[in-house]
Amino acid sequence: MFIYFHGNSAFSLPNFMTYRASLWDTIRLLRLPRLLSKKFTMCNMITILRAIGTILLGTPGLYLLAMGNAQAEDIRACLITKTDINPFFVEMKRGAAARADALGIELSTFAGKVDGDHETQVQSIETCIASGAKGILLAASDPKAIVPVVKQARGAGLLVIALDTPLEPMDAADATFATDNFKAGRLIGKWARASLGKKADSARIAMLDLALDQPSVDVLRDQGFLTGFGIDVKDGSRWGDEDDPRIVGHEITAGNEEGGRRAMENLLQRDPSIDVVYTINEPAAAGAYEALKAFGREDDVLIVSVDGGCPGVRNVKEGVIGTTAQQYPLLMASLGIEAIKAWVDSGKRPEPAPGPGFFDTGAALITDKPIPGIESMDTKEGLDKCWG
């Protein structure tokens, strides 16, 4: 509990209680906020009076006066994303902020410097615990390594909800709101194979993945694509062990445009005949396209991706990307905020439907080149539903 007096300065109740002020020191402290700010509230007065009672009587004093304070206190929640640059997470932040505002929740947001910045996410969770937050929405950069600090947060009474990327194990979080990333990958893989027809049997495939530590979202999309394309993935819990000769190689992109460009250049140097490019997301796809353009190959290579942001859907419309699987970060974030509110109000944790163990927020194939038997929507509808 913090008592805010002025600007960003705060006086914590634990420090106040250990101050062991005399009666006159306490009275002077009560007068101090009036001098610092005209916004001194009755809620702050009640909190200070309770502290006085504790100091003077040695027990939780003025309890009846303090009872109303908990009711007046704002609900605090945190959103922690992988970055604040990727349009997907920008939209997630926007959705969470809008829903939090509607429900009267005070939302703090944090993000890694780049995708994969695990340490910043750990520090952010620790900050949320210390701030008195009731819940955390987390899009984890490293879903395995983050688990110990997530356990710490849950042990402190916070509801922790994974967004977009399931933790490993999944039940390390109280709930998960995410795209079925394997399904999204499989959709674009099936579409790519059907688009190529007989040429799929001799395709030269570039796999542009996310990170070397292979977070769950990375593995699921990659393995989903290969499965949809008809390739044996061997161990579906990781990428890179496939022995299908059509796969030229896997390169990491960090999920951004520069990473996509560099990864595509590396694979083109290995095999200039690449004709299919899988990308972890649309920023990586945009970078891959620029590399292909520099090699004079932009018109004869099929690029597929996952995200469904407005820039990506426009790239589908313009022929830069053949298809993308659209996901819905605003919905993920909104549902997460609602779950925190329900947790505070009733103590009830969200319960996913039987099956995958998480709340599937949906994925839809976007393309202007539909394939019979594969459900999709065109870019006009995709632009109506896109984000970013």
Short mmCIF file of N, CA and C in Angstrom, two decimals, residues 21-150:
data_model
loop_
_atom_site.label_atom_id
_atom_site.label_comp_id
_atom_site.label_asym_id
_atom_site.label_seq_id
_atom_site.Cartn_x
_atom_site.Cartn_y
_atom_site.Cartn_z
N ALA A 21 7.57 7.35 15.14
CA ALA A 21 7.47 8.78 15.41
C ALA A 21 6.77 9.03 16.74
N SER A 22 7.07 10.15 17.34
CA SER A 22 6.34 10.58 18.53
C SER A 22 4.98 11.11 18.11
N LEU A 23 4.11 11.39 19.06
CA LEU A 23 2.79 11.91 18.75
C LEU A 23 2.89 13.20 17.96
N TRP A 24 3.78 14.11 18.39
CA TRP A 24 3.88 15.40 17.69
C TRP A 24 4.49 15.23 16.30
N ASP A 25 5.42 14.28 16.16
CA ASP A 25 5.95 13.99 14.81
C ASP A 25 4.83 13.52 13.90
N THR A 26 3.94 12.69 14.47
CA THR A 26 2.84 12.16 13.67
C THR A 26 1.88 13.26 13.27
N ILE A 27 1.57 14.15 14.20
CA ILE A 27 0.67 15.26 13.88
C ILE A 27 1.27 16.14 12.79
N ARG A 28 2.58 16.39 12.89
CA ARG A 28 3.23 17.19 11.85
C ARG A 28 3.18 16.47 10.50
N LEU A 29 3.31 15.12 10.54
CA LEU A 29 3.22 14.35 9.30
C LEU A 29 1.83 14.47 8.67
N LEU A 30 0.81 14.49 9.53
CA LEU A 30 -0.56 14.63 9.03
C LEU A 30 -0.76 15.97 8.33
N ARG A 31 -0.08 17.00 8.81
CA ARG A 31 -0.22 18.32 8.20
C ARG A 31 0.59 18.45 6.91
N LEU A 32 1.62 17.60 6.74
CA LEU A 32 2.52 17.74 5.61
C LEU A 32 1.83 17.65 4.25
N PRO A 33 0.92 16.69 4.03
CA PRO A 33 0.31 16.61 2.70
C PRO A 33 -0.42 17.87 2.28
N ARG A 34 -1.02 18.59 3.25
CA ARG A 34 -1.73 19.82 2.91
C ARG A 34 -0.77 20.85 2.33
N LEU A 35 0.45 20.81 2.83
CA LEU A 35 1.43 21.77 2.34
C LEU A 35 1.95 21.37 0.96
N LEU A 36 1.98 20.05 0.71
CA LEU A 36 2.54 19.56 -0.55
C LEU A 36 1.54 19.55 -1.68
N SER A 37 0.27 19.30 -1.38
CA SER A 37 -0.70 19.11 -2.46
C SER A 37 -2.09 19.44 -1.97
N LYS A 38 -2.92 19.97 -2.87
CA LYS A 38 -4.32 20.24 -2.57
C LYS A 38 -5.18 19.01 -2.80
N LYS A 39 -4.57 17.90 -3.25
CA LYS A 39 -5.33 16.70 -3.58
C LYS A 39 -5.33 15.70 -2.44
N PHE A 40 -4.99 16.14 -1.24
CA PHE A 40 -4.98 15.25 -0.09
C PHE A 40 -6.39 14.72 0.15
N THR A 41 -6.56 13.40 0.18
CA THR A 41 -7.89 12.79 0.22
C THR A 41 -8.19 12.16 1.56
N MET A 42 -9.50 11.90 1.78
CA MET A 42 -9.93 11.22 2.99
C MET A 42 -9.35 9.82 3.06
N CYS A 43 -9.21 9.15 1.90
CA CYS A 43 -8.64 7.81 1.90
C CYS A 43 -7.22 7.82 2.46
N ASN A 44 -6.43 8.84 2.06
CA ASN A 44 -5.07 8.94 2.59
C ASN A 44 -5.10 9.23 4.09
N MET A 45 -6.05 10.07 4.52
CA MET A 45 -6.17 10.38 5.94
C MET A 45 -6.48 9.13 6.74
N ILE A 46 -7.39 8.30 6.23
CA ILE A 46 -7.76 7.07 6.93
C ILE A 46 -6.55 6.15 7.06
N THR A 47 -5.78 6.03 5.98
CA THR A 47 -4.60 5.17 6.01
C THR A 47 -3.60 5.65 7.05
N ILE A 48 -3.39 6.97 7.10
CA ILE A 48 -2.43 7.52 8.06
C ILE A 48 -2.94 7.34 9.49
N LEU A 49 -4.25 7.55 9.71
CA LEU A 49 -4.81 7.35 11.05
C LEU A 49 -4.64 5.91 11.52
N ARG A 50 -4.79 4.99 10.58
CA ARG A 50 -4.60 3.59 10.95
C ARG A 50 -3.15 3.36 11.38
N ALA A 51 -2.22 3.97 10.66
CA ALA A 51 -0.82 3.85 11.02
C ALA A 51 -0.54 4.45 12.39
N ILE A 52 -1.19 5.61 12.68
CA ILE A 52 -1.01 6.24 14.00
C ILE A 52 -1.46 5.29 15.09
N GLY A 53 -2.62 4.66 14.87
CA GLY A 53 -3.12 3.73 15.87
C GLY A 53 -2.16 2.59 16.11
N THR A 54 -1.53 2.11 15.05
CA THR A 54 -0.58 1.02 15.20
C THR A 54 0.64 1.47 15.99
N ILE A 55 1.10 2.69 15.68
CA ILE A 55 2.29 3.20 16.37
C ILE A 55 2.01 3.44 17.85
N LEU A 56 0.89 4.08 18.15
CA LEU A 56 0.60 4.49 19.52
C LEU A 56 0.10 3.35 20.38
N LEU A 57 -0.65 2.44 19.80
CA LEU A 57 -1.29 1.39 20.60
C LEU A 57 -0.61 0.04 20.47
N GLY A 58 0.26 -0.12 19.44
CA GLY A 58 0.94 -1.39 19.26
C GLY A 58 0.08 -2.44 18.61
N THR A 59 -1.13 -2.09 18.22
CA THR A 59 -2.03 -3.01 17.54
C THR A 59 -2.63 -2.28 16.36
N PRO A 60 -3.28 -3.03 15.41
CA PRO A 60 -3.90 -2.35 14.28
C PRO A 60 -4.99 -1.39 14.72
N GLY A 61 -4.65 -0.14 14.90
CA GLY A 61 -5.58 0.84 15.44
C GLY A 61 -6.53 1.41 14.42
N LEU A 62 -7.58 2.01 14.93
CA LEU A 62 -8.57 2.68 14.11
C LEU A 62 -9.05 1.79 12.98
N TYR A 63 -9.24 0.52 13.27
CA TYR A 63 -9.56 -0.46 12.23
C TYR A 63 -10.85 -0.11 11.50
N LEU A 64 -11.84 0.36 12.27
CA LEU A 64 -13.13 0.65 11.64
C LEU A 64 -13.01 1.77 10.63
N LEU A 65 -12.16 2.76 10.95
CA LEU A 65 -11.97 3.85 10.01
C LEU A 65 -11.29 3.37 8.73
N ALA A 66 -10.42 2.38 8.87
CA ALA A 66 -9.65 1.92 7.73
C ALA A 66 -10.40 0.95 6.84
N MET A 67 -11.51 0.41 7.33
CA MET A 67 -12.21 -0.61 6.55
C MET A 67 -12.61 -0.10 5.18
N GLY A 68 -13.00 1.15 5.10
CA GLY A 68 -13.45 1.68 3.82
C GLY A 68 -12.32 1.89 2.83
N ASN A 69 -11.08 1.90 3.31
CA ASN A 69 -9.97 2.19 2.43
C ASN A 69 -9.79 1.14 1.35
N ALA A 70 -9.95 -0.14 1.71
CA ALA A 70 -9.78 -1.21 0.73
C ALA A 70 -10.81 -1.10 -0.37
N GLN A 71 -12.04 -0.63 0.01
CA GLN A 71 -13.07 -0.49 -1.00
C GLN A 71 -12.75 0.62 -2.00
N ALA A 72 -12.10 1.68 -1.47
CA ALA A 72 -11.81 2.83 -2.33
C ALA A 72 -10.55 2.62 -3.16
N GLU A 73 -9.74 1.63 -2.76
CA GLU A 73 -8.46 1.43 -3.43
C GLU A 73 -8.66 0.93 -4.86
N ASP A 74 -7.87 1.45 -5.78
CA ASP A 74 -7.94 1.00 -7.17
C ASP A 74 -7.39 -0.41 -7.30
N ILE A 75 -7.94 -1.15 -8.25
CA ILE A 75 -7.38 -2.45 -8.63
C ILE A 75 -6.21 -2.18 -9.56
N ARG A 76 -5.09 -2.79 -9.27
CA ARG A 76 -3.91 -2.60 -10.11
C ARG A 76 -3.61 -3.89 -10.86
N ALA A 77 -3.21 -3.75 -12.10
CA ALA A 77 -2.83 -4.89 -12.93
C ALA A 77 -1.64 -4.49 -13.80
N CYS A 78 -0.95 -5.50 -14.31
CA CYS A 78 0.22 -5.26 -15.16
C CYS A 78 0.08 -6.01 -16.48
N LEU A 79 0.57 -5.40 -17.53
CA LEU A 79 0.72 -6.06 -18.82
C LEU A 79 2.21 -6.05 -19.17
N ILE A 80 2.76 -7.24 -19.42
CA ILE A 80 4.18 -7.37 -19.76
C ILE A 80 4.28 -8.05 -21.12
N THR A 81 4.80 -7.34 -22.10
CA THR A 81 4.90 -7.89 -23.45
C THR A 81 6.36 -8.09 -23.85
N LYS A 82 6.55 -8.73 -24.99
CA LYS A 82 7.91 -9.03 -25.45
C LYS A 82 8.64 -7.77 -25.91
N THR A 83 7.93 -6.90 -26.63
CA THR A 83 8.47 -5.62 -27.06
C THR A 83 7.33 -4.62 -27.10
N ASP A 84 7.65 -3.35 -27.29
CA ASP A 84 6.61 -2.35 -27.52
C ASP A 84 6.74 -1.76 -28.91
N ILE A 85 7.41 -2.51 -29.81
CA ILE A 85 7.61 -2.07 -31.19
C ILE A 85 6.75 -2.87 -32.16
N ASN A 86 6.73 -4.18 -31.99
CA ASN A 86 5.93 -5.04 -32.86
C ASN A 86 4.47 -4.61 -32.81
N PRO A 87 3.82 -4.37 -33.96
CA PRO A 87 2.42 -3.93 -33.96
C PRO A 87 1.48 -4.85 -33.19
N PHE A 88 1.80 -6.14 -33.16
CA PHE A 88 0.97 -7.10 -32.43
C PHE A 88 0.88 -6.72 -30.96
N PHE A 89 2.02 -6.41 -30.35
CA PHE A 89 2.04 -6.07 -28.94
C PHE A 89 1.57 -4.64 -28.68
N VAL A 90 1.74 -3.77 -29.66
CA VAL A 90 1.16 -2.43 -29.55
C VAL A 90 -0.36 -2.53 -29.46
N GLU A 91 -0.95 -3.40 -30.30
CA GLU A 91 -2.40 -3.58 -30.26
C GLU A 91 -2.84 -4.27 -28.98
N MET A 92 -2.06 -5.22 -28.52
CA MET A 92 -2.37 -5.89 -27.26
C MET A 92 -2.42 -4.87 -26.12
N LYS A 93 -1.45 -3.97 -26.10
CA LYS A 93 -1.41 -2.93 -25.08
C LYS A 93 -2.63 -2.02 -25.19
N ARG A 94 -3.00 -1.66 -26.41
CA ARG A 94 -4.17 -0.80 -26.61
C ARG A 94 -5.44 -1.48 -26.11
N GLY A 95 -5.59 -2.76 -26.43
CA GLY A 95 -6.78 -3.48 -25.99
C GLY A 95 -6.86 -3.61 -24.49
N ALA A 96 -5.72 -3.91 -23.86
CA ALA A 96 -5.70 -4.05 -22.41
C ALA A 96 -6.01 -2.72 -21.73
N ALA A 97 -5.43 -1.64 -22.25
CA ALA A 97 -5.65 -0.32 -21.65
C ALA A 97 -7.11 0.11 -21.75
N ALA A 98 -7.72 -0.15 -22.91
CA ALA A 98 -9.12 0.24 -23.10
C ALA A 98 -10.04 -0.53 -22.16
N ARG A 99 -9.81 -1.83 -22.04
CA ARG A 99 -10.68 -2.65 -21.18
C ARG A 99 -10.43 -2.33 -19.71
N ALA A 100 -9.18 -2.09 -19.35
CA ALA A 100 -8.87 -1.73 -17.97
C ALA A 100 -9.54 -0.42 -17.59
N ASP A 101 -9.51 0.54 -18.49
CA ASP A 101 -10.15 1.83 -18.23
C ASP A 101 -11.65 1.66 -18.04
N ALA A 102 -12.25 0.81 -18.86
CA ALA A 102 -13.70 0.58 -18.76
C ALA A 102 -14.09 -0.09 -17.46
N LEU A 103 -13.20 -0.92 -16.92
CA LEU A 103 -13.50 -1.66 -15.69
C LEU A 103 -12.93 -0.99 -14.44
N GLY A 104 -12.32 0.17 -14.60
CA GLY A 104 -11.78 0.89 -13.44
C GLY A 104 -10.52 0.26 -12.88
N ILE A 105 -9.71 -0.34 -13.73
CA ILE A 105 -8.46 -0.98 -13.31
C ILE A 105 -7.28 -0.09 -13.69
N GLU A 106 -6.38 0.10 -12.76
CA GLU A 106 -5.16 0.87 -13.02
C GLU A 106 -4.12 -0.06 -13.64
N LEU A 107 -3.78 0.18 -14.90
CA LEU A 107 -2.90 -0.73 -15.64
C LEU A 107 -1.51 -0.13 -15.81
N SER A 108 -0.50 -0.91 -15.44
CA SER A 108 0.89 -0.56 -15.72
C SER A 108 1.40 -1.48 -16.82
N THR A 109 2.16 -0.94 -17.76
CA THR A 109 2.64 -1.74 -18.88
C THR A 109 4.17 -1.76 -18.92
N PHE A 110 4.70 -2.90 -19.30
CA PHE A 110 6.14 -3.11 -19.38
C PHE A 110 6.44 -3.89 -20.66
N ALA A 111 7.66 -3.75 -21.18
CA ALA A 111 8.04 -4.49 -22.38
C ALA A 111 9.55 -4.68 -22.40
N GLY A 112 9.97 -5.79 -23.03
CA GLY A 112 11.38 -6.01 -23.24
C GLY A 112 11.93 -5.04 -24.27
N LYS A 113 13.24 -4.85 -24.24
CA LYS A 113 13.87 -3.95 -25.21
C LYS A 113 13.79 -4.54 -26.62
N VAL A 114 13.93 -5.87 -26.70
CA VAL A 114 13.78 -6.61 -27.96
C VAL A 114 13.06 -7.91 -27.64
N ASP A 115 12.56 -8.57 -28.67
CA ASP A 115 11.97 -9.89 -28.47
C ASP A 115 13.07 -10.84 -27.99
N GLY A 116 12.85 -11.47 -26.84
CA GLY A 116 13.86 -12.32 -26.23
C GLY A 116 14.50 -11.71 -25.00
N ASP A 117 14.12 -10.49 -24.64
CA ASP A 117 14.68 -9.81 -23.47
C ASP A 117 14.03 -10.36 -22.20
N HIS A 118 14.53 -11.49 -21.78
CA HIS A 118 13.96 -12.19 -20.62
C HIS A 118 14.19 -11.44 -19.32
N GLU A 119 15.37 -10.90 -19.12
CA GLU A 119 15.70 -10.27 -17.84
C GLU A 119 14.79 -9.09 -17.53
N THR A 120 14.48 -8.28 -18.53
CA THR A 120 13.57 -7.16 -18.30
C THR A 120 12.20 -7.65 -17.87
N GLN A 121 11.75 -8.75 -18.43
CA GLN A 121 10.45 -9.30 -18.04
C GLN A 121 10.47 -9.79 -16.60
N VAL A 122 11.56 -10.41 -16.17
CA VAL A 122 11.68 -10.85 -14.77
C VAL A 122 11.59 -9.64 -13.85
N GLN A 123 12.35 -8.60 -14.15
CA GLN A 123 12.33 -7.39 -13.34
C GLN A 123 10.95 -6.75 -13.32
N SER A 124 10.25 -6.83 -14.42
CA SER A 124 8.90 -6.25 -14.50
C SER A 124 7.94 -7.00 -13.59
N ILE A 125 8.02 -8.32 -13.57
CA ILE A 125 7.16 -9.11 -12.69
C ILE A 125 7.45 -8.77 -11.23
N GLU A 126 8.72 -8.65 -10.89
CA GLU A 126 9.09 -8.30 -9.51
C GLU A 126 8.53 -6.92 -9.14
N THR A 127 8.57 -6.00 -10.07
CA THR A 127 8.00 -4.67 -9.84
C THR A 127 6.50 -4.75 -9.60
N CYS A 128 5.83 -5.58 -10.38
CA CYS A 128 4.38 -5.74 -10.23
C CYS A 128 4.01 -6.33 -8.88
N ILE A 129 4.79 -7.30 -8.42
CA ILE A 129 4.54 -7.89 -7.10
C ILE A 129 4.68 -6.82 -6.03
N ALA A 130 5.76 -6.05 -6.10
CA ALA A 130 6.03 -5.03 -5.09
C ALA A 130 5.00 -3.91 -5.11
N SER A 131 4.39 -3.66 -6.26
CA SER A 131 3.47 -2.53 -6.38
C SER A 131 2.07 -2.83 -5.86
N GLY A 132 1.82 -4.08 -5.50
CA GLY A 132 0.49 -4.44 -5.01
C GLY A 132 -0.50 -4.78 -6.11
N ALA A 133 -0.01 -5.13 -7.28
CA ALA A 133 -0.90 -5.52 -8.38
C ALA A 133 -1.68 -6.78 -8.01
N LYS A 134 -2.87 -6.90 -8.57
CA LYS A 134 -3.71 -8.07 -8.33
C LYS A 134 -3.52 -9.14 -9.40
N GLY A 135 -3.04 -8.73 -10.57
CA GLY A 135 -2.87 -9.69 -11.64
C GLY A 135 -1.87 -9.22 -12.67
N ILE A 136 -1.34 -10.17 -13.43
CA ILE A 136 -0.36 -9.89 -14.47
C ILE A 136 -0.79 -10.58 -15.76
N LEU A 137 -0.77 -9.84 -16.85
CA LEU A 137 -0.92 -10.41 -18.18
C LEU A 137 0.47 -10.46 -18.79
N LEU A 138 0.89 -11.64 -19.23
CA LEU A 138 2.29 -11.86 -19.62
C LEU A 138 2.40 -12.52 -20.98
N ALA A 139 3.08 -11.86 -21.90
CA ALA A 139 3.50 -12.47 -23.17
C ALA A 139 4.99 -12.76 -23.03
N ALA A 140 5.32 -13.97 -22.64
CA ALA A 140 6.67 -14.30 -22.20
C ALA A 140 7.64 -14.46 -23.37
N SER A 141 8.82 -13.87 -23.23
CA SER A 141 9.88 -14.07 -24.21
C SER A 141 10.51 -15.45 -24.07
N ASP A 142 10.69 -15.89 -22.84
CA ASP A 142 11.24 -17.22 -22.57
C ASP A 142 10.27 -17.95 -21.65
N PRO A 143 9.34 -18.72 -22.22
CA PRO A 143 8.26 -19.31 -21.42
C PRO A 143 8.71 -20.38 -20.43
N LYS A 144 9.95 -20.85 -20.55
CA LYS A 144 10.48 -21.80 -19.56
C LYS A 144 11.18 -21.06 -18.43
N ALA A 145 12.09 -20.18 -18.79
CA ALA A 145 12.91 -19.50 -17.78
C ALA A 145 12.10 -18.55 -16.91
N ILE A 146 10.94 -18.09 -17.39
CA ILE A 146 10.14 -17.13 -16.63
C ILE A 146 9.34 -17.81 -15.52
N VAL A 147 9.25 -19.14 -15.54
CA VAL A 147 8.36 -19.85 -14.62
C VAL A 147 8.67 -19.60 -13.14
N PRO A 148 9.94 -19.61 -12.69
CA PRO A 148 10.20 -19.38 -11.26
C PRO A 148 9.64 -18.06 -10.73
N VAL A 149 9.80 -16.97 -11.48
CA VAL A 149 9.29 -15.69 -11.00
C VAL A 149 7.77 -15.63 -11.13
N VAL A 150 7.20 -16.37 -12.09
CA VAL A 150 5.74 -16.48 -12.17
C VAL A 150 5.21 -17.20 -10.93
#
